[in-house]
GROMACS .gro file of C-alpha atoms in nm:
model
  173
    1UNK     CA    1   8.865  10.054   9.817
    2UNK     CA    2   8.588  10.021   9.626
    3UNK     CA    3   8.690  10.092   9.235
    4UNK     CA    4   8.506  10.430   9.272
    5UNK     CA    5   8.706  10.512   9.570
    6UNK     CA    6   9.027  10.396   9.408
    7UNK     CA    7   9.007  10.588   9.113
    8UNK     CA    8   8.883  10.917   9.300
    9UNK     CA    9   9.215  10.850   9.510
   10UNK     CA   10   9.391  10.829   9.135
   11UNK     CA   11   9.266  11.115   9.022
   12UNK     CA   12   9.333  11.312   9.340
   13UNK     CA   13   9.697  11.211   9.351
   14UNK     CA   14   9.771  11.348   9.005
   15UNK     CA   15   9.584  11.694   9.075
   16UNK     CA   16   9.817  11.698   9.395
   17UNK     CA   17  10.136  11.598   9.258
   18UNK     CA   18  10.081  11.844   8.958
   19UNK     CA   19   9.967  12.101   9.174
   20UNK     CA   20  10.055  12.079   9.500
   21UNK     CA   21   9.772  12.078   9.773
   22UNK     CA   22   9.677  12.466   9.838
   23UNK     CA   23   9.646  12.562   9.440
   24UNK     CA   24   9.348  12.270   9.326
   25UNK     CA   25   9.022  12.423   9.395
   26UNK     CA   26   8.745  12.197   9.471
   27UNK     CA   27   8.616  12.196   9.095
   28UNK     CA   28   8.961  12.107   8.991
   29UNK     CA   29   8.962  11.824   9.248
   30UNK     CA   30   8.636  11.688   9.128
   31UNK     CA   31   8.777  11.716   8.752
   32UNK     CA   32   9.068  11.543   8.845
   33UNK     CA   33   8.871  11.287   9.011
   34UNK     CA   34   8.656  11.236   8.672
   35UNK     CA   35   8.286  11.219   8.927
   36UNK     CA   36   8.074  11.453   9.055
   37UNK     CA   37   8.105  11.667   9.308
   38UNK     CA   38   7.838  11.487   9.536
   39UNK     CA   39   7.989  11.160   9.436
   40UNK     CA   40   8.334  11.284   9.551
   41UNK     CA   41   8.207  11.424   9.887
   42UNK     CA   42   8.003  11.121   9.893
   43UNK     CA   43   8.354  10.899   9.924
   44UNK     CA   44   8.563  11.162  10.081
   45UNK     CA   45   8.411  11.456  10.276
   46UNK     CA   46   8.657  11.684  10.340
   47UNK     CA   47   8.955  11.792  10.160
   48UNK     CA   48   9.170  11.607  10.440
   49UNK     CA   49   9.016  11.321  10.329
   50UNK     CA   50   9.120  11.352  10.007
   51UNK     CA   51   9.435  11.444  10.068
   52UNK     CA   52   9.488  11.124  10.259
   53UNK     CA   53   9.306  10.899   9.972
   54UNK     CA   54   9.583  11.027   9.733
   55UNK     CA   55   9.857  10.970   9.994
   56UNK     CA   56   9.719  10.607  10.023
   57UNK     CA   57   9.714  10.568   9.660
   58UNK     CA   58  10.048  10.676   9.658
   59UNK     CA   59  10.195  10.482   9.910
   60UNK     CA   60  10.024  10.170   9.696
   61UNK     CA   61  10.152  10.287   9.376
   62UNK     CA   62  10.503  10.293   9.543
   63UNK     CA   63  10.561  10.033   9.749
   64UNK     CA   64  10.421   9.821   9.421
   65UNK     CA   65  10.677  10.012   9.156
   66UNK     CA   66  10.950   9.978   9.416
   67UNK     CA   67  10.919   9.617   9.547
   68UNK     CA   68  10.735   9.396   9.334
   69UNK     CA   69  10.941   9.193   9.153
   70UNK     CA   70  11.283   9.263   9.336
   71UNK     CA   71  11.604   9.079   9.241
   72UNK     CA   72  11.648   8.824   9.550
   73UNK     CA   73  12.015   8.885   9.533
   74UNK     CA   74  12.090   9.161   9.815
   75UNK     CA   75  12.373   9.354   9.600
   76UNK     CA   76  12.170   9.338   9.269
   77UNK     CA   77  11.838   9.416   9.457
   78UNK     CA   78  11.998   9.738   9.639
   79UNK     CA   79  12.090   9.868   9.272
   80UNK     CA   80  11.728   9.773   9.176
   81UNK     CA   81  11.566   9.941   9.451
   82UNK     CA   82  11.840  10.248   9.375
   83UNK     CA   83  11.742  10.256   9.027
   84UNK     CA   84  11.349  10.194   9.049
   85UNK     CA   85  11.351  10.516   9.290
   86UNK     CA   86  11.542  10.684   9.016
   87UNK     CA   87  11.323  10.619   8.738
   88UNK     CA   88  11.016  10.756   8.978
   89UNK     CA   89  11.128  11.066   9.029
   90UNK     CA   90  11.209  11.117   8.670
   91UNK     CA   91  10.872  11.012   8.593
   92UNK     CA   92  10.666  11.086   8.861
   93UNK     CA   93  10.792  11.346   9.048
   94UNK     CA   94  11.078  11.561   9.007
   95UNK     CA   95  10.988  11.775   9.314
   96UNK     CA   96  11.069  11.626   9.608
   97UNK     CA   97  10.835  11.358   9.852
   98UNK     CA   98  10.423  11.375   9.795
   99UNK     CA   99  10.419  11.280  10.148
  100UNK     CA  100  10.645  11.558  10.305
  101UNK     CA  101  10.474  11.811  10.063
  102UNK     CA  102  10.173  11.735  10.216
  103UNK     CA  103  10.303  11.763  10.585
  104UNK     CA  104  10.442  12.106  10.472
  105UNK     CA  105  10.129  12.231  10.346
  106UNK     CA  106   9.961  12.137  10.660
  107UNK     CA  107  10.236  12.073  10.947
  108UNK     CA  108   9.951  12.107  11.224
  109UNK     CA  109   9.785  11.757  11.111
  110UNK     CA  110   9.842  11.428  11.319
  111UNK     CA  111   9.692  11.240  11.048
  112UNK     CA  112   9.904  11.377  10.761
  113UNK     CA  113  10.246  11.316  10.994
  114UNK     CA  114  10.112  10.918  11.122
  115UNK     CA  115  10.105  10.897  10.729
  116UNK     CA  116  10.406  10.993  10.667
  117UNK     CA  117  10.587  10.801  10.963
  118UNK     CA  118  10.393  10.501  10.850
  119UNK     CA  119  10.493  10.555  10.462
  120UNK     CA  120  10.878  10.589  10.555
  121UNK     CA  121  10.875  10.303  10.789
  122UNK     CA  122  10.720  10.061  10.575
  123UNK     CA  123  10.968  10.159  10.290
  124UNK     CA  124  11.311  10.123  10.509
  125UNK     CA  125  11.158   9.803  10.636
  126UNK     CA  126  11.060   9.646  10.325
  127UNK     CA  127  11.422   9.813  10.179
  128UNK     CA  128  11.641   9.655  10.454
  129UNK     CA  129  11.465   9.307  10.447
  130UNK     CA  130  11.458   9.286  10.055
  131UNK     CA  131  11.862   9.434  10.062
  132UNK     CA  132  11.970   9.196  10.300
  133UNK     CA  133  12.088   9.508  10.553
  134UNK     CA  134  11.846   9.438  10.822
  135UNK     CA  135  11.935   9.734  11.126
  136UNK     CA  136  12.014   9.977  10.879
  137UNK     CA  137  11.657  10.108  10.818
  138UNK     CA  138  11.788  10.480  10.917
  139UNK     CA  139  12.088  10.453  10.702
  140UNK     CA  140  11.906  10.360  10.382
  141UNK     CA  141  11.596  10.567  10.461
  142UNK     CA  142  11.824  10.876  10.453
  143UNK     CA  143  12.024  10.745  10.138
  144UNK     CA  144  11.680  10.705   9.973
  145UNK     CA  145  11.532  11.028  10.091
  146UNK     CA  146  11.858  11.232   9.953
  147UNK     CA  147  11.805  11.059   9.683
  148UNK     CA  148  11.464  11.239   9.651
  149UNK     CA  149  11.519  11.601   9.772
  150UNK     CA  150  11.789  11.627   9.571
  151UNK     CA  151  11.673  11.525   9.297
  152UNK     CA  152  11.461  11.826   9.257
  153UNK     CA  153  11.828  12.026   9.273
  154UNK     CA  154  12.054  11.855   9.043
  155UNK     CA  155  11.849  11.586   8.907
  156UNK     CA  156  12.007  11.213   8.892
  157UNK     CA  157  12.183  11.117   9.185
  158UNK     CA  158  12.153  10.781   9.163
  159UNK     CA  159  12.486  10.686   9.143
  160UNK     CA  160  12.598  10.852   9.422
  161UNK     CA  161  12.314  10.700   9.628
  162UNK     CA  162  12.442  10.342   9.533
  163UNK     CA  163  12.775  10.420   9.626
  164UNK     CA  164  12.674  10.520  10.016
  165UNK     CA  165  12.445  10.233   9.987
  166UNK     CA  166  12.701   9.996   9.924
  167UNK     CA  167  12.948  10.131  10.180
  168UNK     CA  168  12.684  10.012  10.408
  169UNK     CA  169  12.739   9.641  10.283
  170UNK     CA  170  13.118   9.683  10.294
  171UNK     CA  171  13.132   9.810  10.627
  172UNK     CA  172  12.931   9.530  10.771
  173UNK     CA  173  13.149   9.284  10.566
   0.00000   0.00000   0.00000
């Protein structure tokens, strides 16, 4: 991505995270991107392209936030990963997953479904590798998704997610 495209995608990500996918007008998105409408459409010629660019930016940020400098010890990495998801939810989006929100707003979009699948697959794969739980990608994804979806209902559910995650290790141990 070019610097301009990255800046546009970052602004769009903030707008969609704050206001959803249906509410922001093109003018709102232009303002959030911080560029003229002409520049916005030069880089992202449709609203669908804007949503995908915002999600791609989110994907990159989320992976970095969760996995950069994660402790090497699997048990410690497991706790740190779940703590980082909780911190992400508290700071970034207390109302659920932006990727699921995008698919819900446009359920017929195969591009959005592919993006959701790629995002969740990569998160699960990297989580299993970092925590020493290969073969448990599905279980880890269920725990992480449960944490993000539960957050909007009851807030911090990090302790429960950690208990469930550590039960995987005990079961295999």
